[in-house]
Amino acid sequence: MKIITTAQWDDKLWREAEPLYNEAFPDHGRKPIPIIRQMFQRKLCFLHLGIVENKAAVMAITGELPSVRALLIDYIAVRHDCRGQGTGRLFIEELKDWTREEGLSGMLIEAEAGDGPGHRSRRRFWEACGFHLTEYVHEYSWVPERYQAMYVNLSPEGKLVDDGRLLFESITDFHKRSYRRT
């Protein structure tokens, strides 16, 4: 898998990533494109694209959480026909290496807190990638789903702790910076 990462808006890369993004997230669950562009302008995020056989197989939008020296995976999507083949797990391992190279010591994800089979399957994926589920359940006023933080420390200096409420303070700050006007 070839990984392409950019910290700048790139129309060509976004055209490759966007179908995966739209397929994986419902309208109410994804940030509008103008907000994502704004995030790039403010240097809040990165686009990572995993290419397999010259086609986008997986994409992620991430952002740095300076307060905990961690990378938040804001969105990740694996192309439907690539699921269940290890593509996502390989991508996460590559993303872990990139995160370490960037001098960050951990990674975070917001996992839906539901108890349906899809929710359990996604949590098992993250656990297989080394992430730990926190107990705290967070509710946002702007989306109907409830979330739990999952984290992985990537170095002995990792600052991520098993305190979902504390982790969501950093995550919520990232979202507020993403949507803030000016």
Tab-separated table of N, CA and C in Angstrom:
chain	number	residue	atom	x	y	z
A	1	MET	N	0.844	-1.178	0.000
A	1	MET	CA	0.000	0.000	0.000
A	1	MET	C	0.887	1.238	0.000
A	2	LYS	N	0.560	2.154	-0.876
A	2	LYS	CA	1.258	3.439	-0.923
A	2	LYS	C	0.420	4.444	-0.129
A	3	ILE	N	1.067	5.177	0.773
A	3	ILE	CA	0.364	6.166	1.591
A	3	ILE	C	0.784	7.568	1.135
A	4	ILE	N	-0.188	8.402	0.881
A	4	ILE	CA	0.048	9.801	0.551
A	4	ILE	C	-0.549	10.630	1.681
A	5	THR	N	0.242	11.559	2.209
A	5	THR	CA	-0.241	12.443	3.277
A	5	THR	C	0.011	13.876	2.870
A	6	THR	N	-0.998	14.718	3.110
A	6	THR	CA	-0.838	16.137	2.822
A	6	THR	C	-1.431	16.961	3.958
A	7	ALA	N	-0.810	18.103	4.208
A	7	ALA	CA	-1.315	19.064	5.190
A	7	ALA	C	-1.935	20.261	4.481
A	8	GLN	N	-2.031	20.181	3.148
A	8	GLN	CA	-2.620	21.260	2.360
A	8	GLN	C	-3.777	20.697	1.540
A	9	TRP	N	-4.771	21.546	1.322
A	9	TRP	CA	-5.887	21.121	0.475
A	9	TRP	C	-5.354	20.803	-0.911
A	10	ASP	N	-5.770	19.668	-1.441
A	10	ASP	CA	-5.340	19.224	-2.763
A	10	ASP	C	-6.576	18.689	-3.481
A	11	ASP	N	-7.057	19.418	-4.487
A	11	ASP	CA	-8.280	19.024	-5.196
A	11	ASP	C	-8.193	17.609	-5.757
A	12	LYS	N	-7.062	17.276	-6.352
A	12	LYS	CA	-6.907	15.957	-6.972
A	12	LYS	C	-7.004	14.840	-5.925
A	13	LEU	N	-6.288	14.994	-4.816
A	13	LEU	CA	-6.349	13.967	-3.761
A	13	LEU	C	-7.748	13.892	-3.154
A	14	TRP	N	-8.386	15.051	-2.972
A	14	TRP	CA	-9.724	15.025	-2.392
A	14	TRP	C	-10.710	14.315	-3.322
A	15	ARG	N	-10.575	14.502	-4.631
A	15	ARG	CA	-11.462	13.796	-5.577
A	15	ARG	C	-11.311	12.283	-5.438
A	16	GLU	N	-10.122	11.813	-5.060
A	16	GLU	CA	-9.922	10.377	-4.842
A	16	GLU	C	-10.492	9.928	-3.498
A	17	ALA	N	-10.374	10.791	-2.495
A	17	ALA	CA	-10.821	10.436	-1.145
A	17	ALA	C	-12.326	10.608	-0.951
A	18	GLU	N	-12.897	11.592	-1.605
A	18	GLU	CA	-14.292	11.962	-1.354
A	18	GLU	C	-15.306	10.828	-1.536
A	19	PRO	N	-15.192	9.982	-2.575
A	19	PRO	CA	-16.175	8.891	-2.679
A	19	PRO	C	-16.147	7.955	-1.463
A	20	LEU	N	-14.970	7.694	-0.913
A	20	LEU	CA	-14.876	6.852	0.285
A	20	LEU	C	-15.520	7.559	1.475
A	21	TYR	N	-15.230	8.838	1.618
A	21	TYR	CA	-15.775	9.663	2.699
A	21	TYR	C	-17.301	9.672	2.639
A	22	ASN	N	-17.841	9.934	1.460
A	22	ASN	CA	-19.296	10.005	1.307
A	22	ASN	C	-19.963	8.651	1.512
A	23	GLU	N	-19.306	7.581	1.077
A	23	GLU	CA	-19.876	6.240	1.236
A	23	GLU	C	-19.934	5.839	2.708
A	24	ALA	N	-18.940	6.223	3.476
A	24	ALA	CA	-18.818	5.750	4.856
A	24	ALA	C	-19.617	6.563	5.871
A	25	PHE	N	-19.881	7.834	5.578
A	25	PHE	CA	-20.493	8.696	6.586
A	25	PHE	C	-21.785	9.315	6.068
A	26	PRO	N	-22.851	9.249	6.880
A	26	PRO	CA	-24.108	9.885	6.474
A	26	PRO	C	-23.947	11.404	6.475
A	27	ASP	N	-24.857	12.082	5.800
A	27	ASP	CA	-24.781	13.542	5.701
A	27	ASP	C	-24.597	14.208	7.061
A	28	HIS	N	-25.374	13.784	8.063
A	28	HIS	CA	-25.292	14.437	9.374
A	28	HIS	C	-24.002	14.083	10.118
A	29	GLY	N	-23.280	13.071	9.657
A	29	GLY	CA	-22.091	12.611	10.365
A	29	GLY	C	-20.778	13.055	9.748
A	30	ARG	N	-20.837	13.858	8.705
A	30	ARG	CA	-19.585	14.298	8.081
A	30	ARG	C	-19.520	15.816	8.031
A	31	LYS	N	-18.312	16.309	8.107
A	31	LYS	CA	-18.110	17.745	8.022
A	31	LYS	C	-18.307	18.173	6.566
A	32	PRO	N	-18.941	19.327	6.361
A	32	PRO	CA	-19.091	19.840	4.993
A	32	PRO	C	-17.715	20.172	4.398
A	33	ILE	N	-17.607	20.080	3.088
A	33	ILE	CA	-16.339	20.332	2.399
A	33	ILE	C	-15.784	21.720	2.720
A	34	PRO	N	-16.598	22.788	2.775
A	34	PRO	CA	-16.015	24.093	3.129
A	34	PRO	C	-15.343	24.086	4.511
A	35	ILE	N	-15.883	23.333	5.446
A	35	ILE	CA	-15.261	23.245	6.777
A	35	ILE	C	-13.930	22.509	6.675
A	36	ILE	N	-13.889	21.431	5.899
A	36	ILE	CA	-12.627	20.686	5.746
A	36	ILE	C	-11.582	21.568	5.073
A	37	ARG	N	-11.975	22.300	4.053
A	37	ARG	CA	-11.030	23.242	3.410
A	37	ARG	C	-10.504	24.248	4.426
A	38	GLN	N	-11.404	24.769	5.237
A	38	GLN	CA	-11.023	25.727	6.277
A	38	GLN	C	-10.045	25.094	7.268
A	39	MET	N	-10.266	23.831	7.607
A	39	MET	CA	-9.352	23.130	8.516
A	39	MET	C	-7.942	23.079	7.926
A	40	PHE	N	-7.853	22.826	6.622
A	40	PHE	CA	-6.539	22.823	5.967
A	40	PHE	C	-5.924	24.221	5.999
A	41	GLN	N	-6.716	25.238	5.707
A	41	GLN	CA	-6.210	26.616	5.721
A	41	GLN	C	-5.662	26.987	7.089
A	42	ARG	N	-6.288	26.478	8.135
A	42	ARG	CA	-5.861	26.783	9.509
A	42	ARG	C	-4.787	25.823	10.025
A	43	LYS	N	-4.390	24.905	9.168
A	43	LYS	CA	-3.365	23.910	9.520
A	43	LYS	C	-3.796	23.047	10.705
A	44	LEU	N	-5.069	22.641	10.680
A	44	LEU	CA	-5.624	21.808	11.736
A	44	LEU	C	-5.651	20.330	11.377
A	45	CYS	N	-5.484	20.009	10.089
A	45	CYS	CA	-5.697	18.612	9.726
A	45	CYS	C	-4.745	18.132	8.632
A	46	PHE	N	-4.817	16.822	8.429
A	46	PHE	CA	-4.058	16.127	7.390
A	46	PHE	C	-5.025	15.216	6.647
A	47	LEU	N	-4.751	15.007	5.383
A	47	LEU	CA	-5.460	13.989	4.606
A	47	LEU	C	-4.459	12.885	4.321
A	48	HIS	N	-4.848	11.659	4.650
A	48	HIS	CA	-4.026	10.476	4.380
A	48	HIS	C	-4.820	9.611	3.402
A	49	LEU	N	-4.152	9.170	2.367
A	49	LEU	CA	-4.798	8.354	1.352
A	49	LEU	C	-3.971	7.102	1.131
A	50	GLY	N	-4.607	5.938	1.277
A	50	GLY	CA	-3.949	4.658	1.020
A	50	GLY	C	-4.323	4.176	-0.366
A	51	ILE	N	-3.308	3.962	-1.197
A	51	ILE	CA	-3.523	3.561	-2.591
A	51	ILE	C	-3.152	2.091	-2.756
A	52	VAL	N	-4.069	1.325	-3.319
A	52	VAL	CA	-3.833	-0.083	-3.630
A	52	VAL	C	-4.198	-0.283	-5.098
A	53	GLU	N	-3.273	-0.835	-5.848
A	53	GLU	CA	-3.482	-1.075	-7.276
A	53	GLU	C	-3.969	0.199	-7.982
A	54	ASN	N	-3.290	1.313	-7.694
A	54	ASN	CA	-3.547	2.608	-8.316
A	54	ASN	C	-4.931	3.199	-8.042
A	55	LYS	N	-5.611	2.706	-6.990
A	55	LYS	CA	-6.927	3.247	-6.623
A	55	LYS	C	-6.950	3.525	-5.128
A	56	ALA	N	-7.651	4.596	-4.742
A	56	ALA	CA	-7.817	4.911	-3.324
A	56	ALA	C	-8.579	3.777	-2.650
A	57	ALA	N	-7.950	3.172	-1.650
A	57	ALA	CA	-8.573	2.071	-0.923
A	57	ALA	C	-9.005	2.489	0.476
A	58	VAL	N	-8.333	3.488	1.025
A	58	VAL	CA	-8.643	3.949	2.372
A	58	VAL	C	-8.232	5.417	2.490
A	59	MET	N	-9.009	6.165	3.270
A	59	MET	CA	-8.694	7.576	3.490
A	59	MET	C	-8.910	7.896	4.958
A	60	ALA	N	-8.207	8.920	5.424
A	60	ALA	CA	-8.423	9.417	6.782
A	60	ALA	C	-8.175	10.913	6.812
A	61	ILE	N	-8.961	11.575	7.625
A	61	ILE	CA	-8.713	12.969	7.971
A	61	ILE	C	-8.335	12.947	9.444
A	62	THR	N	-7.176	13.501	9.752
A	62	THR	CA	-6.685	13.487	11.122
A	62	THR	C	-6.335	14.898	11.562
A	63	GLY	N	-6.152	15.050	12.865
A	63	GLY	CA	-5.727	16.332	13.401
A	63	GLY	C	-4.910	16.129	14.659
A	64	GLU	N	-3.978	17.035	14.860
A	64	GLU	CA	-3.124	16.948	16.034
A	64	GLU	C	-3.839	17.545	17.246
A	65	LEU	N	-3.687	16.849	18.392
A	65	LEU	CA	-4.197	17.336	19.673
A	65	LEU	C	-2.987	17.690	20.527
A	66	PRO	N	-2.521	18.932	20.449
A	66	PRO	CA	-1.279	19.306	21.131
A	66	PRO	C	-1.310	19.079	22.640
A	67	SER	N	-2.465	19.263	23.275
A	67	SER	CA	-2.545	19.145	24.732
A	67	SER	C	-2.193	17.749	25.239
A	68	VAL	N	-2.391	16.730	24.399
A	68	VAL	CA	-2.066	15.359	24.807
A	68	VAL	C	-1.038	14.718	23.870
A	69	ARG	N	-0.457	15.522	22.963
A	69	ARG	CA	0.551	15.049	22.007
A	69	ARG	C	0.071	13.800	21.253
A	70	ALA	N	-1.140	13.900	20.723
A	70	ALA	CA	-1.740	12.751	20.047
A	70	ALA	C	-2.363	13.167	18.722
A	71	LEU	N	-2.597	12.181	17.880
A	71	LEU	CA	-3.267	12.367	16.603
A	71	LEU	C	-4.693	11.850	16.739
A	72	LEU	N	-5.654	12.694	16.417
A	72	LEU	CA	-7.057	12.295	16.396
A	72	LEU	C	-7.398	11.831	14.991
A	73	ILE	N	-7.938	10.649	14.873
A	73	ILE	CA	-8.474	10.198	13.589
A	73	ILE	C	-9.918	10.697	13.565
A	74	ASP	N	-10.123	11.785	12.850
A	74	ASP	CA	-11.442	12.423	12.788
A	74	ASP	C	-12.374	11.591	11.908
A	75	TYR	N	-11.879	11.154	10.768
A	75	TYR	CA	-12.642	10.300	9.847
A	75	TYR	C	-11.697	9.276	9.248
A	76	ILE	N	-12.195	8.073	9.091
A	76	ILE	CA	-11.454	7.045	8.356
A	76	ILE	C	-12.483	6.212	7.595
A	77	ALA	N	-12.149	5.865	6.365
A	77	ALA	CA	-13.062	5.076	5.541
A	77	ALA	C	-12.254	4.135	4.656
A	78	VAL	N	-12.703	2.891	4.619
A	78	VAL	CA	-12.096	1.881	3.754
A	78	VAL	C	-13.094	1.573	2.643
A	79	ARG	N	-12.593	1.559	1.418
A	79	ARG	CA	-13.463	1.259	0.266
A	79	ARG	C	-14.167	-0.074	0.516
A	80	HIS	N	-15.437	-0.123	0.189
A	80	HIS	CA	-16.279	-1.278	0.509
A	80	HIS	C	-15.657	-2.604	0.079
A	81	ASP	N	-15.139	-2.695	-1.143
A	81	ASP	CA	-14.604	-3.968	-1.628
A	81	ASP	C	-13.233	-4.308	-1.036
A	82	CYS	N	-12.664	-3.421	-0.223
A	82	CYS	CA	-11.373	-3.690	0.431
A	82	CYS	C	-11.538	-4.073	1.899
A	83	ARG	N	-12.758	-4.031	2.409
A	83	ARG	CA	-12.993	-4.344	3.816
A	83	ARG	C	-12.823	-5.834	4.070
A	84	GLY	N	-12.362	-6.146	5.276
A	84	GLY	CA	-12.195	-7.542	5.674
A	84	GLY	C	-10.967	-8.213	5.086
A	85	GLN	N	-10.078	-7.431	4.479
A	85	GLN	CA	-8.889	-7.992	3.842
A	85	GLN	C	-7.593	-7.510	4.491
A	86	GLY	N	-7.701	-6.797	5.619
A	86	GLY	CA	-6.514	-6.294	6.296
A	86	GLY	C	-6.065	-4.922	5.823
A	87	THR	N	-6.783	-4.333	4.880
A	87	THR	CA	-6.405	-3.029	4.342
A	87	THR	C	-6.439	-1.960	5.428
A	88	GLY	N	-7.509	-1.924	6.197
A	88	GLY	CA	-7.644	-0.933	7.262
A	88	GLY	C	-6.584	-1.096	8.332
A	89	ARG	N	-6.311	-2.329	8.715
A	89	ARG	CA	-5.312	-2.593	9.761
A	89	ARG	C	-3.915	-2.186	9.286
A	90	LEU	N	-3.584	-2.497	8.041
A	90	LEU	CA	-2.291	-2.097	7.480
A	90	LEU	C	-2.176	-0.571	7.442
A	91	PHE	N	-3.250	0.089	7.035
A	91	PHE	CA	-3.268	1.546	6.988
A	91	PHE	C	-3.034	2.136	8.380
A	92	ILE	N	-3.683	1.583	9.397
A	92	ILE	CA	-3.514	2.080	10.768
A	92	ILE	C	-2.073	1.887	11.227
A	93	GLU	N	-1.457	0.765	10.892
A	93	GLU	CA	-0.052	0.551	11.279
A	93	GLU	C	0.845	1.600	10.614
A	94	GLU	N	0.579	1.901	9.341
A	94	GLU	CA	1.342	2.943	8.649
A	94	GLU	C	1.095	4.309	9.292
A	95	LEU	N	-0.146	4.560	9.676
A	95	LEU	CA	-0.489	5.820	10.322
A	95	LEU	C	0.182	5.936	11.696
A	96	LYS	N	0.300	4.822	12.404
A	96	LYS	CA	1.028	4.830	13.686
A	96	LYS	C	2.482	5.230	13.464
A	97	ASP	N	3.112	4.654	12.450
A	97	ASP	CA	4.509	5.017	12.148
A	97	ASP	C	4.624	6.498	11.819
A	98	TRP	N	3.714	7.009	10.986
A	98	TRP	CA	3.731	8.418	10.621
A	98	TRP	C	3.557	9.291	11.864
A	99	THR	N	2.650	8.896	12.752
A	99	THR	CA	2.385	9.644	13.979
A	99	THR	C	3.644	9.740	14.835
A	100	ARG	N	4.351	8.632	14.979
A	100	ARG	CA	5.610	8.633	15.735
A	100	ARG	C	6.632	9.563	15.082
A	101	GLU	N	6.738	9.491	13.758
A	101	GLU	CA	7.686	10.348	13.027
A	101	GLU	C	7.370	11.828	13.222
A	102	GLU	N	6.105	12.140	13.413
A	102	GLU	CA	5.684	13.523	13.639
A	102	GLU	C	5.942	13.974	15.087
A	103	GLY	N	6.459	13.071	15.920
A	103	GLY	CA	6.770	13.418	17.303
A	103	GLY	C	5.596	13.325	18.259
A	104	LEU	N	4.527	12.684	17.817
A	104	LEU	CA	3.360	12.499	18.681
A	104	LEU	C	3.448	11.133	19.353
A	105	SER	N	2.857	11.016	20.523
A	105	SER	CA	3.046	9.783	21.286
A	105	SER	C	1.796	8.927	21.421
A	106	GLY	N	0.708	9.286	20.725
A	106	GLY	CA	-0.495	8.465	20.803
A	106	GLY	C	-1.493	8.828	19.726
A	107	MET	N	-2.549	8.022	19.668
A	107	MET	CA	-3.633	8.241	18.705
A	107	MET	C	-4.962	8.047	19.416
A	108	LEU	N	-5.976	8.787	18.933
A	108	LEU	CA	-7.335	8.723	19.482
A	108	LEU	C	-8.350	8.552	18.365
A	109	ILE	N	-9.451	7.922	18.716
A	109	ILE	CA	-10.579	7.777	17.802
A	109	ILE	C	-11.857	7.917	18.628
A	110	GLU	N	-12.906	8.449	18.015
A	110	GLU	CA	-14.222	8.477	18.648
A	110	GLU	C	-15.008	7.297	18.086
A	111	ALA	N	-15.373	6.358	18.945
A	111	ALA	CA	-16.141	5.189	18.510
A	111	ALA	C	-17.595	5.367	18.915
A	112	GLU	N	-18.511	5.040	18.000
A	112	GLU	CA	-19.929	5.117	18.347
A	112	GLU	C	-20.199	4.195	19.526
A	113	ALA	N	-20.994	4.677	20.483
A	113	ALA	CA	-21.214	3.946	21.727
A	113	ALA	C	-22.355	2.943	21.660
A	114	GLY	N	-23.008	2.792	20.528
A	114	GLY	CA	-24.132	1.871	20.420
A	114	GLY	C	-23.721	0.419	20.655
A	115	ASP	N	-24.731	-0.425	20.823
A	115	ASP	CA	-24.459	-1.838	21.095
A	115	ASP	C	-24.876	-2.740	19.934
A	116	GLY	N	-25.116	-2.165	18.769
A	116	GLY	CA	-25.491	-2.968	17.607
A	116	GLY	C	-24.302	-3.720	17.051
A	117	PRO	N	-24.543	-4.689	16.164
A	117	PRO	CA	-23.449	-5.488	15.602
A	117	PRO	C	-22.395	-4.649	14.882
A	118	GLY	N	-22.815	-3.600	14.169
A	118	GLY	CA	-21.859	-2.735	13.482
A	118	GLY	C	-20.966	-1.999	14.465
A	119	HIS	N	-21.558	-1.532	15.558
A	119	HIS	CA	-20.783	-0.828	16.587
A	119	HIS	C	-19.750	-1.771	17.208
A	120	ARG	N	-20.201	-2.960	17.566
A	120	ARG	CA	-19.280	-3.934	18.186
A	120	ARG	C	-18.170	-4.324	17.223
A	121	SER	N	-18.504	-4.476	15.952
A	121	SER	CA	-17.504	-4.844	14.947
A	121	SER	C	-16.439	-3.756	14.805
A	122	ARG	N	-16.879	-2.508	14.766
A	122	ARG	CA	-15.915	-1.404	14.648
A	122	ARG	C	-15.019	-1.319	15.882
A	123	ARG	N	-15.597	-1.502	17.068
A	123	ARG	CA	-14.773	-1.474	18.283
A	123	ARG	C	-13.760	-2.626	18.278
A	124	ARG	N	-14.187	-3.801	17.829
A	124	ARG	CA	-13.246	-4.944	17.742
A	124	ARG	C	-12.107	-4.634	16.781
A	125	PHE	N	-12.397	-3.950	15.660
A	125	PHE	CA	-11.352	-3.550	14.730
A	125	PHE	C	-10.316	-2.699	15.452
A	126	TRP	N	-10.799	-1.662	16.163
A	126	TRP	CA	-9.871	-0.757	16.848
A	126	TRP	C	-9.094	-1.475	17.943
A	127	GLU	N	-9.736	-2.373	18.658
A	127	GLU	CA	-9.026	-3.144	19.680
A	127	GLU	C	-7.952	-4.022	19.042
A	128	ALA	N	-8.249	-4.605	17.890
A	128	ALA	CA	-7.251	-5.419	17.183
A	128	ALA	C	-6.067	-4.558	16.726
A	129	CYS	N	-6.299	-3.249	16.567
A	129	CYS	CA	-5.226	-2.315	16.196
A	129	CYS	C	-4.503	-1.769	17.428
A	130	GLY	N	-4.853	-2.267	18.622
A	130	GLY	CA	-4.162	-1.871	19.845
A	130	GLY	C	-4.825	-0.758	20.637
A	131	PHE	N	-5.993	-0.306	20.222
A	131	PHE	CA	-6.677	0.780	20.924
A	131	PHE	C	-7.442	0.250	22.126
A	132	HIS	N	-7.591	1.112	23.136
A	132	HIS	CA	-8.307	0.769	24.361
A	132	HIS	C	-9.564	1.625	24.465
A	133	LEU	N	-10.685	0.997	24.812
A	133	LEU	CA	-11.964	1.682	24.941
A	133	LEU	C	-12.094	2.270	26.346
A	134	THR	N	-12.500	3.540	26.419
A	134	THR	CA	-12.762	4.157	27.719
A	134	THR	C	-14.242	3.961	28.068
A	135	GLU	N	-14.574	4.060	29.341
A	135	GLU	CA	-15.954	3.822	29.780
A	135	GLU	C	-16.875	5.010	29.541
A	136	TYR	N	-16.345	6.214	29.646
A	136	TYR	CA	-17.158	7.426	29.543
A	136	TYR	C	-17.850	7.505	28.186
A	137	VAL	N	-19.149	7.843	28.192
A	137	VAL	CA	-19.933	8.014	26.966
A	137	VAL	C	-20.218	9.505	26.799
A	138	HIS	N	-19.804	10.046	25.650
A	138	HIS	CA	-19.920	11.475	25.372
A	138	HIS	C	-21.067	11.742	24.414
A	139	GLU	N	-21.819	12.799	24.691
A	139	GLU	CA	-22.908	13.205	23.804
A	139	GLU	C	-22.634	14.606	23.289
A	140	TYR	N	-22.707	14.755	21.974
A	140	TYR	CA	-22.603	16.063	21.342
A	140	TYR	C	-24.016	16.583	21.105
A	141	SER	N	-24.179	17.901	21.132
A	141	SER	CA	-25.501	18.463	20.866
A	141	SER	C	-25.812	18.474	19.374
A	142	TRP	N	-24.782	18.372	18.520
A	142	TRP	CA	-25.000	18.546	17.083
A	142	TRP	C	-25.140	17.249	16.294
A	143	VAL	N	-24.918	16.095	16.921
A	143	VAL	CA	-25.136	14.809	16.238
A	143	VAL	C	-25.898	13.879	17.177
A	144	PRO	N	-26.723	12.989	16.626
A	144	PRO	CA	-27.529	12.128	17.488
A	144	PRO	C	-26.755	10.983	18.154
A	145	GLU	N	-25.634	10.580	17.587
A	145	GLU	CA	-24.901	9.441	18.126
A	145	GLU	C	-24.147	9.822	19.404
A	146	ARG	N	-23.932	8.813	20.230
A	146	ARG	CA	-23.096	8.956	21.418
A	146	ARG	C	-21.770	8.272	21.128
A	147	TYR	N	-20.696	8.738	21.770
A	147	TYR	CA	-19.361	8.244	21.449
A	147	TYR	C	-18.565	7.894	22.695
A	148	GLN	N	-17.604	7.014	22.491
A	148	GLN	CA	-16.609	6.688	23.502
A	148	GLN	C	-15.237	6.884	22.865
A	149	ALA	N	-14.297	7.356	23.665
A	149	ALA	CA	-12.932	7.526	23.162
A	149	ALA	C	-12.223	6.180	23.196
A	150	MET	N	-11.409	5.948	22.174
A	150	MET	CA	-10.496	4.806	22.144
A	150	MET	C	-9.115	5.388	21.879
A	151	TYR	N	-8.110	4.864	22.541
A	151	TYR	CA	-6.780	5.452	22.445
A	151	TYR	C	-5.704	4.362	22.407
A	152	VAL	N	-4.562	4.764	21.886
A	152	VAL	CA	-3.372	3.909	21.936
A	152	VAL	C	-2.177	4.824	22.166
A	153	ASN	N	-1.363	4.472	23.143
A	153	ASN	CA	-0.097	5.174	23.358
A	153	ASN	C	0.939	4.512	22.470
A	154	LEU	N	1.758	5.319	21.827
A	154	LEU	CA	2.745	4.799	20.881
A	154	LEU	C	4.169	4.901	21.405
A	155	SER	N	4.328	5.429	22.606
A	155	SER	CA	5.655	5.521	23.208
A	155	SER	C	5.496	5.533	24.717
A	156	PRO	N	6.581	5.254	25.439
A	156	PRO	CA	6.501	5.278	26.912
A	156	PRO	C	6.114	6.658	27.448
A	157	GLU	N	6.365	7.712	26.658
A	157	GLU	CA	6.022	9.066	27.089
A	157	GLU	C	4.561	9.407	26.813
A	158	GLY	N	3.796	8.453	26.292
A	158	GLY	CA	2.401	8.709	25.929
A	158	GLY	C	1.613	9.299	27.082
A	159	LYS	N	0.822	10.341	26.781
A	159	LYS	CA	0.050	11.040	27.800
A	159	LYS	C	-1.413	10.617	27.826
A	160	LEU	N	-1.806	9.691	26.959
A	160	LEU	CA	-3.203	9.299	26.912
A	160	LEU	C	-3.507	8.368	28.076
A	161	VAL	N	-4.565	8.696	28.796
A	161	VAL	CA	-4.948	7.921	29.972
A	161	VAL	C	-6.350	7.371	29.770
A	162	ASP	N	-6.706	6.423	30.581
A	162	ASP	CA	-7.997	5.765	30.469
A	162	ASP	C	-9.087	6.613	31.138
A	163	ASP	N	-9.189	7.857	30.709
A	163	ASP	CA	-10.173	8.793	31.243
A	163	ASP	C	-10.866	9.456	30.054
A	164	GLY	N	-11.962	8.849	29.621
A	164	GLY	CA	-12.669	9.331	28.443
A	164	GLY	C	-13.114	10.772	28.551
A	165	ARG	N	-13.540	11.187	29.741
A	165	ARG	CA	-13.989	12.575	29.922
A	165	ARG	C	-12.839	13.536	29.620
A	166	LEU	N	-11.660	13.230	30.112
A	166	LEU	CA	-10.480	14.064	29.876
A	166	LEU	C	-10.088	14.044	28.391
A	167	LEU	N	-10.124	12.876	27.767
A	167	LEU	CA	-9.778	12.773	26.347
A	167	LEU	C	-10.763	13.569	25.486
A	168	PHE	N	-12.043	13.543	25.857
A	168	PHE	CA	-13.033	14.285	25.078
A	168	PHE	C	-12.876	15.793	25.220
A	169	GLU	N	-12.227	16.261	26.265
A	169	GLU	CA	-11.931	17.699	26.352
A	169	GLU	C	-11.041	18.104	25.178
A	170	SER	N	-10.011	17.295	24.893
A	170	SER	CA	-9.114	17.584	23.763
A	170	SER	C	-9.820	17.391	22.427
A	171	ILE	N	-10.618	16.348	22.327
A	171	ILE	CA	-11.342	16.070	21.080
A	171	ILE	C	-12.341	17.188	20.787
A	172	THR	N	-13.097	17.593	21.793
A	172	THR	CA	-14.090	18.655	21.619
A	172	THR	C	-13.416	19.969	21.242
A	173	ASP	N	-12.264	20.251	21.840
A	173	ASP	CA	-11.520	21.456	21.478
A	173	ASP	C	-11.142	21.420	19.997
A	174	PHE	N	-10.717	20.266	19.494
A	174	PHE	CA	-10.386	20.131	18.067
A	174	PHE	C	-11.602	20.458	17.207
A	175	HIS	N	-12.763	19.898	17.546
A	175	HIS	CA	-13.972	20.152	16.759
A	175	HIS	C	-14.363	21.631	16.811
A	176	LYS	N	-14.244	22.245	17.976
A	176	LYS	CA	-14.576	23.665	18.090
A	176	LYS	C	-13.640	24.503	17.218
A	177	ARG	N	-12.344	24.184	17.213
A	177	ARG	CA	-11.398	24.913	16.361
A	177	ARG	C	-11.717	24.695	14.886
A	178	SER	N	-12.203	23.502	14.546
A	178	SER	CA	-12.551	23.195	13.150
A	178	SER	C	-13.708	24.040	12.649
A	179	TYR	N	-14.683	24.286	13.495
A	179	TYR	CA	-15.876	25.010	13.086
A	179	TYR	C	-15.846	26.502	13.413
A	180	ARG	N	-14.867	26.920	14.193
A	180	ARG	CA	-14.800	28.334	14.622
A	180	ARG	C	-14.722	29.259	13.410
A	181	ARG	N	-15.458	30.337	13.495
A	181	ARG	CA	-15.406	31.349	12.429
A	181	ARG	C	-14.212	32.252	12.686
A	182	THR	N	-13.516	32.590	11.638
A	182	THR	CA	-12.299	33.413	11.637
A	182	THR	C	-11.237	32.973	12.567
